[in-house]
Structures are given as structure tokens and as C-alpha cells.
């Protein structure tokens, strides 16, 4: 994406005459272009992002199950760790389910429009 840089090489003064001045935009034009090139984010496909999210949710669920199992056999010193792990897993699962519901709603809306 190219940025629009405006060069105000001449500006009107208070008395209405043109005065030459240096433009802030013009002096910083080359560094901005170089910074834009270095700031490009790596491209990740939507499929990869979604599958990584689901894997993360699965890992949180497995961790919460392990903490509950450890609590049942008496290996947990602090019950707040179990509650926190369960809460994280629950919140992540709810988020993924809401995303799924929104995608299904969008798909159904598109199918009604096209057909």
C-alpha cells in the first residue's frame, strides 16, 4: 500500500505572499517508505489461523483436565490453579463456539442471497 505524501514546498504567509518552506512530509518521505517495507506482517492463511486457535483451545482443555485429575488424587497444593485453568479452557471454548456460530450465520445469510 502506497502512502500519499503531499509536498507543500511553497506556503502562503500571513500577508498573502508565497513563502518558500520545507515540508515536513517531504523531508520524511524516504524513511516512511523504508519503514513500511520492514513492518509488513507475515501472511497467515485464515485456515492456519483457525486451526491454530482450535489447537490452542484443545491444549487448554487438556491442561484443565490434567489439573482436575491431579486435584482428585491430591497432587495440587493450590486449588486456584485448577480453577484458573478450568476458567481459561471454558472461556476459550466459548469463544471458539461463538466464532463457529457467527460463521454459520454468515454462511446461511450468503446462501439465502445466492439461492
PDB file of N, CA, C and O in Angstrom, residues 29-72:
ATOM      1  N   UNK A  29       9.905  11.544   3.629  1.00  0.00           N
ATOM      2  CA  UNK A  29       9.298  10.646   2.649  1.00  0.00           C
ATOM      3  C   UNK A  29      10.057   9.336   2.513  1.00  0.00           C
ATOM      4  O   UNK A  29       9.468   8.272   2.529  1.00  0.00           O
ATOM      5  N   UNK A  30      11.362   9.365   2.400  1.00  0.00           N
ATOM      6  CA  UNK A  30      12.094   8.123   2.203  1.00  0.00           C
ATOM      7  C   UNK A  30      12.118   7.226   3.443  1.00  0.00           C
ATOM      8  O   UNK A  30      11.945   6.028   3.312  1.00  0.00           O
ATOM      9  N   UNK A  31      12.284   7.757   4.667  1.00  0.00           N
ATOM     10  CA  UNK A  31      12.253   6.853   5.815  1.00  0.00           C
ATOM     11  C   UNK A  31      10.905   6.162   6.003  1.00  0.00           C
ATOM     12  O   UNK A  31      10.853   5.024   6.414  1.00  0.00           O
ATOM     13  N   UNK A  32       9.807   6.849   5.682  1.00  0.00           N
ATOM     14  CA  UNK A  32       8.496   6.216   5.827  1.00  0.00           C
ATOM     15  C   UNK A  32       8.358   5.031   4.886  1.00  0.00           C
ATOM     16  O   UNK A  32       7.845   3.992   5.262  1.00  0.00           O
ATOM     17  N   UNK A  33       8.826   5.180   3.667  1.00  0.00           N
ATOM     18  CA  UNK A  33       8.724   4.076   2.720  1.00  0.00           C
ATOM     19  C   UNK A  33       9.565   2.889   3.176  1.00  0.00           C
ATOM     20  O   UNK A  33       9.147   1.756   3.051  1.00  0.00           O
ATOM     21  N   UNK A  34      10.742   3.156   3.726  1.00  0.00           N
ATOM     22  CA  UNK A  34      11.573   2.071   4.213  1.00  0.00           C
ATOM     23  C   UNK A  34      10.945   1.386   5.422  1.00  0.00           C
ATOM     24  O   UNK A  34      10.982   0.174   5.541  1.00  0.00           O
ATOM     25  N   UNK A  35      10.333   2.165   6.308  1.00  0.00           N
ATOM     26  CA  UNK A  35       9.695   1.579   7.484  1.00  0.00           C
ATOM     27  C   UNK A  35       8.508   0.724   7.087  1.00  0.00           C
ATOM     28  O   UNK A  35       8.265  -0.311   7.677  1.00  0.00           O
ATOM     29  N   UNK A  36       7.738   1.172   6.086  1.00  0.00           N
ATOM     30  CA  UNK A  36       6.576   0.396   5.649  1.00  0.00           C
ATOM     31  C   UNK A  36       6.994  -0.973   5.144  1.00  0.00           C
ATOM     32  O   UNK A  36       6.310  -1.952   5.371  1.00  0.00           O
ATOM     33  N   UNK A  37       8.120  -1.044   4.466  1.00  0.00           N
ATOM     34  CA  UNK A  37       8.579  -2.325   3.936  1.00  0.00           C
ATOM     35  C   UNK A  37       9.003  -3.270   5.050  1.00  0.00           C
ATOM     36  O   UNK A  37       8.794  -4.457   4.973  1.00  0.00           O
ATOM     37  N   UNK A  38       9.606  -2.722   6.095  1.00  0.00           N
ATOM     38  CA  UNK A  38      10.068  -3.582   7.173  1.00  0.00           C
ATOM     39  C   UNK A  38       8.950  -4.005   8.109  1.00  0.00           C
ATOM     40  O   UNK A  38       9.071  -4.980   8.820  1.00  0.00           O
ATOM     41  N   UNK A  39       7.833  -3.284   8.124  1.00  0.00           N
ATOM     42  CA  UNK A  39       6.735  -3.585   9.027  1.00  0.00           C
ATOM     43  C   UNK A  39       5.722  -4.557   8.443  1.00  0.00           C
ATOM     44  O   UNK A  39       4.719  -4.823   9.061  1.00  0.00           O
ATOM     45  N   UNK A  40       5.945  -5.068   7.263  1.00  0.00           N
ATOM     46  CA  UNK A  40       4.979  -5.973   6.660  1.00  0.00           C
ATOM     47  C   UNK A  40       4.828  -7.213   7.531  1.00  0.00           C
ATOM     48  O   UNK A  40       5.799  -7.866   7.888  1.00  0.00           O
ATOM     49  N   UNK A  41       3.596  -7.516   7.874  1.00  0.00           N
ATOM     50  CA  UNK A  41       3.317  -8.675   8.721  1.00  0.00           C
ATOM     51  C   UNK A  41       3.389  -9.946   7.879  1.00  0.00           C
ATOM     52  O   UNK A  41       3.073  -9.937   6.695  1.00  0.00           O
ATOM     53  N   UNK A  42       3.822 -11.019   8.500  1.00  0.00           N
ATOM     54  CA  UNK A  42       3.834 -12.277   7.751  1.00  0.00           C
ATOM     55  C   UNK A  42       2.407 -12.680   7.412  1.00  0.00           C
ATOM     56  O   UNK A  42       1.495 -12.504   8.211  1.00  0.00           O
ATOM     57  N   UNK A  43       2.235 -13.203   6.236  1.00  0.00           N
ATOM     58  CA  UNK A  43       0.897 -13.576   5.788  1.00  0.00           C
ATOM     59  C   UNK A  43       0.559 -14.958   6.300  1.00  0.00           C
ATOM     60  O   UNK A  43       1.287 -15.911   6.095  1.00  0.00           O
ATOM     61  N   UNK A  44      -0.574 -15.031   6.978  1.00  0.00           N
ATOM     62  CA  UNK A  44      -1.047 -16.282   7.525  1.00  0.00           C
ATOM     63  C   UNK A  44      -2.433 -16.521   6.943  1.00  0.00           C
ATOM     64  O   UNK A  44      -3.274 -15.624   6.934  1.00  0.00           O
ATOM     65  N   UNK A  45      -2.660 -17.720   6.454  1.00  0.00           N
ATOM     66  CA  UNK A  45      -3.964 -18.006   5.876  1.00  0.00           C
ATOM     67  C   UNK A  45      -5.004 -18.120   6.976  1.00  0.00           C
ATOM     68  O   UNK A  45      -4.700 -18.423   8.137  1.00  0.00           O
ATOM     69  N   UNK A  46      -6.248 -17.889   6.597  1.00  0.00           N
ATOM     70  CA  UNK A  46      -7.333 -17.985   7.561  1.00  0.00           C
ATOM     71  C   UNK A  46      -7.448 -19.401   8.099  1.00  0.00           C
ATOM     72  O   UNK A  46      -7.698 -19.608   9.288  1.00  0.00           O
ATOM     73  N   UNK A  47      -7.236 -20.373   7.231  1.00  0.00           N
ATOM     74  CA  UNK A  47      -7.303 -21.775   7.654  1.00  0.00           C
ATOM     75  C   UNK A  47      -6.257 -22.084   8.716  1.00  0.00           C
ATOM     76  O   UNK A  47      -6.554 -22.743   9.721  1.00  0.00           O
ATOM     77  N   UNK A  48      -5.034 -21.590   8.525  1.00  0.00           N
ATOM     78  CA  UNK A  48      -3.973 -21.817   9.506  1.00  0.00           C
ATOM     79  C   UNK A  48      -4.297 -21.145  10.840  1.00  0.00           C
ATOM     80  O   UNK A  48      -4.100 -21.729  11.906  1.00  0.00           O
ATOM     81  N   UNK A  49      -4.808 -19.927  10.761  1.00  0.00           N
ATOM     82  CA  UNK A  49      -5.148 -19.200  11.972  1.00  0.00           C
ATOM     83  C   UNK A  49      -6.262 -19.924  12.741  1.00  0.00           C
ATOM     84  O   UNK A  49      -6.183 -20.076  13.966  1.00  0.00           O
ATOM     85  N   UNK A  50      -7.260 -20.407  12.025  1.00  0.00           N
ATOM     86  CA  UNK A  50      -8.366 -21.106  12.669  1.00  0.00           C
ATOM     87  C   UNK A  50      -7.912 -22.433  13.268  1.00  0.00           C
ATOM     88  O   UNK A  50      -8.268 -22.767  14.403  1.00  0.00           O
ATOM     89  N   UNK A  51      -7.102 -23.179  12.533  1.00  0.00           N
ATOM     90  CA  UNK A  51      -6.631 -24.467  13.060  1.00  0.00           C
ATOM     91  C   UNK A  51      -5.712 -24.273  14.273  1.00  0.00           C
ATOM     92  O   UNK A  51      -5.775 -25.046  15.234  1.00  0.00           O
ATOM     93  N   UNK A  52      -4.880 -23.225  14.262  1.00  0.00           N
ATOM     94  CA  UNK A  52      -4.038 -22.929  15.426  1.00  0.00           C
ATOM     95  C   UNK A  52      -4.882 -22.556  16.636  1.00  0.00           C
ATOM     96  O   UNK A  52      -4.570 -22.950  17.767  1.00  0.00           O
ATOM     97  N   UNK A  53      -5.955 -21.815  16.406  1.00  0.00           N
ATOM     98  CA  UNK A  53      -6.845 -21.438  17.504  1.00  0.00           C
ATOM     99  C   UNK A  53      -7.500 -22.668  18.106  1.00  0.00           C
ATOM    100  O   UNK A  53      -7.594 -22.794  19.340  1.00  0.00           O
ATOM    101  N   UNK A  54      -7.949 -23.573  17.271  1.00  0.00           N
ATOM    102  CA  UNK A  54      -8.597 -24.788  17.761  1.00  0.00           C
ATOM    103  C   UNK A  54      -7.592 -25.661  18.519  1.00  0.00           C
ATOM    104  O   UNK A  54      -7.913 -26.238  19.564  1.00  0.00           O
ATOM    105  N   UNK A  55      -6.361 -25.728  18.022  1.00  0.00           N
ATOM    106  CA  UNK A  55      -5.327 -26.487  18.732  1.00  0.00           C
ATOM    107  C   UNK A  55      -5.035 -25.880  20.096  1.00  0.00           C
ATOM    108  O   UNK A  55      -4.853 -26.605  21.086  1.00  0.00           O
ATOM    109  N   UNK A  56      -5.000 -24.548  20.166  1.00  0.00           N
ATOM    110  CA  UNK A  56      -4.761 -23.876  21.447  1.00  0.00           C
ATOM    111  C   UNK A  56      -5.890 -24.155  22.434  1.00  0.00           C
ATOM    112  O   UNK A  56      -5.638 -24.385  23.621  1.00  0.00           O
ATOM    113  N   UNK A  57      -7.126 -24.137  21.944  1.00  0.00           N
ATOM    114  CA  UNK A  57      -8.267 -24.443  22.806  1.00  0.00           C
ATOM    115  C   UNK A  57      -8.172 -25.885  23.300  1.00  0.00           C
ATOM    116  O   UNK A  57      -8.405 -26.171  24.479  1.00  0.00           O
ATOM    117  N   UNK A  58      -7.807 -26.795  22.415  1.00  0.00           N
ATOM    118  CA  UNK A  58      -7.655 -28.191  22.809  1.00  0.00           C
ATOM    119  C   UNK A  58      -6.573 -28.352  23.877  1.00  0.00           C
ATOM    120  O   UNK A  58      -6.756 -29.080  24.856  1.00  0.00           O
ATOM    121  N   UNK A  59      -5.460 -27.655  23.696  1.00  0.00           N
ATOM    122  CA  UNK A  59      -4.378 -27.724  24.698  1.00  0.00           C
ATOM    123  C   UNK A  59      -4.836 -27.183  26.050  1.00  0.00           C
ATOM    124  O   UNK A  59      -4.491 -27.742  27.095  1.00  0.00           O
ATOM    125  N   UNK A  60      -5.621 -26.102  26.043  1.00  0.00           N
ATOM    126  CA  UNK A  60      -6.143 -25.563  27.292  1.00  0.00           C
ATOM    127  C   UNK A  60      -7.099 -26.544  27.962  1.00  0.00           C
ATOM    128  O   UNK A  60      -7.084 -26.699  29.187  1.00  0.00           O
ATOM    129  N   UNK A  61      -7.915 -27.235  27.160  1.00  0.00           N
ATOM    130  CA  UNK A  61      -8.837 -28.231  27.707  1.00  0.00           C
ATOM    131  C   UNK A  61      -8.059 -29.393  28.332  1.00  0.00           C
ATOM    132  O   UNK A  61      -8.398 -29.853  29.428  1.00  0.00           O
ATOM    133  N   UNK A  62      -7.021 -29.854  27.641  1.00  0.00           N
ATOM    134  CA  UNK A  62      -6.214 -30.956  28.167  1.00  0.00           C
ATOM    135  C   UNK A  62      -5.495 -30.559  29.456  1.00  0.00           C
ATOM    136  O   UNK A  62      -5.403 -31.356  30.399  1.00  0.00           O
ATOM    137  N   UNK A  63      -4.993 -29.338  29.491  1.00  0.00           N
ATOM    138  CA  UNK A  63      -4.316 -28.854  30.695  1.00  0.00           C
ATOM    139  C   UNK A  63      -5.295 -28.779  31.869  1.00  0.00           C
ATOM    140  O   UNK A  63      -4.954 -29.165  33.000  1.00  0.00           O
ATOM    141  N   UNK A  64      -6.504 -28.297  31.612  1.00  0.00           N
ATOM    142  CA  UNK A  64      -7.510 -28.205  32.675  1.00  0.00           C
ATOM    143  C   UNK A  64      -7.893 -29.598  33.179  1.00  0.00           C
ATOM    144  O   UNK A  64      -8.025 -29.809  34.397  1.00  0.00           O
ATOM    145  N   UNK A  65      -8.041 -30.564  32.270  1.00  0.00           N
ATOM    146  CA  UNK A  65      -8.362 -31.937  32.673  1.00  0.00           C
ATOM    147  C   UNK A  65      -7.244 -32.531  33.534  1.00  0.00           C
ATOM    148  O   UNK A  65      -7.513 -33.219  34.521  1.00  0.00           O
ATOM    149  N   UNK A  66      -5.999 -32.250  33.161  1.00  0.00           N
ATOM    150  CA  UNK A  66      -4.860 -32.761  33.932  1.00  0.00           C
ATOM    151  C   UNK A  66      -4.852 -32.167  35.337  1.00  0.00           C
ATOM    152  O   UNK A  66      -4.620 -32.865  36.320  1.00  0.00           O
ATOM    153  N   UNK A  67      -5.139 -30.861  35.436  1.00  0.00           N
ATOM    154  CA  UNK A  67      -5.155 -30.208  36.756  1.00  0.00           C
ATOM    155  C   UNK A  67      -6.271 -30.786  37.625  1.00  0.00           C
ATOM    156  O   UNK A  67      -6.073 -31.004  38.828  1.00  0.00           O
ATOM    157  N   UNK A  68      -7.445 -31.038  37.020  1.00  0.00           N
ATOM    158  CA  UNK A  68      -8.556 -31.619  37.782  1.00  0.00           C
ATOM    159  C   UNK A  68      -8.202 -33.030  38.240  1.00  0.00           C
ATOM    160  O   UNK A  68      -8.472 -33.417  39.383  1.00  0.00           O
ATOM    161  N   UNK A  69      -7.572 -33.805  37.371  1.00  0.00           N
ATOM    162  CA  UNK A  69      -7.139 -35.160  37.717  1.00  0.00           C
ATOM    163  C   UNK A  69      -6.109 -35.128  38.848  1.00  0.00           C
ATOM    164  O   UNK A  69      -6.183 -35.905  39.798  1.00  0.00           O
ATOM    165  N   UNK A  70      -5.160 -34.181  38.754  1.00  0.00           N
ATOM    166  CA  UNK A  70      -4.154 -34.034  39.808  1.00  0.00           C
ATOM    167  C   UNK A  70      -4.798 -33.630  41.133  1.00  0.00           C
ATOM    168  O   UNK A  70      -4.385 -34.089  42.203  1.00  0.00           O
ATOM    169  N   UNK A  71      -5.831 -32.787  41.059  1.00  0.00           N
ATOM    170  CA  UNK A  71      -6.524 -32.375  42.278  1.00  0.00           C
ATOM    171  C   UNK A  71      -7.247 -33.566  42.911  1.00  0.00           C
ATOM    172  O   UNK A  71      -7.264 -33.721  44.136  1.00  0.00           O
ATOM    173  N   UNK A  72      -7.817 -34.420  42.057  1.00  0.00           N
ATOM    174  CA  UNK A  72      -8.562 -35.568  42.574  1.00  0.00           C
ATOM    175  C   UNK A  72      -7.660 -36.551  43.316  1.00  0.00           C
ATOM    176  O   UNK A  72      -8.096 -37.184  44.283  1.00  0.00           O
TER     177      UNK A  72
END
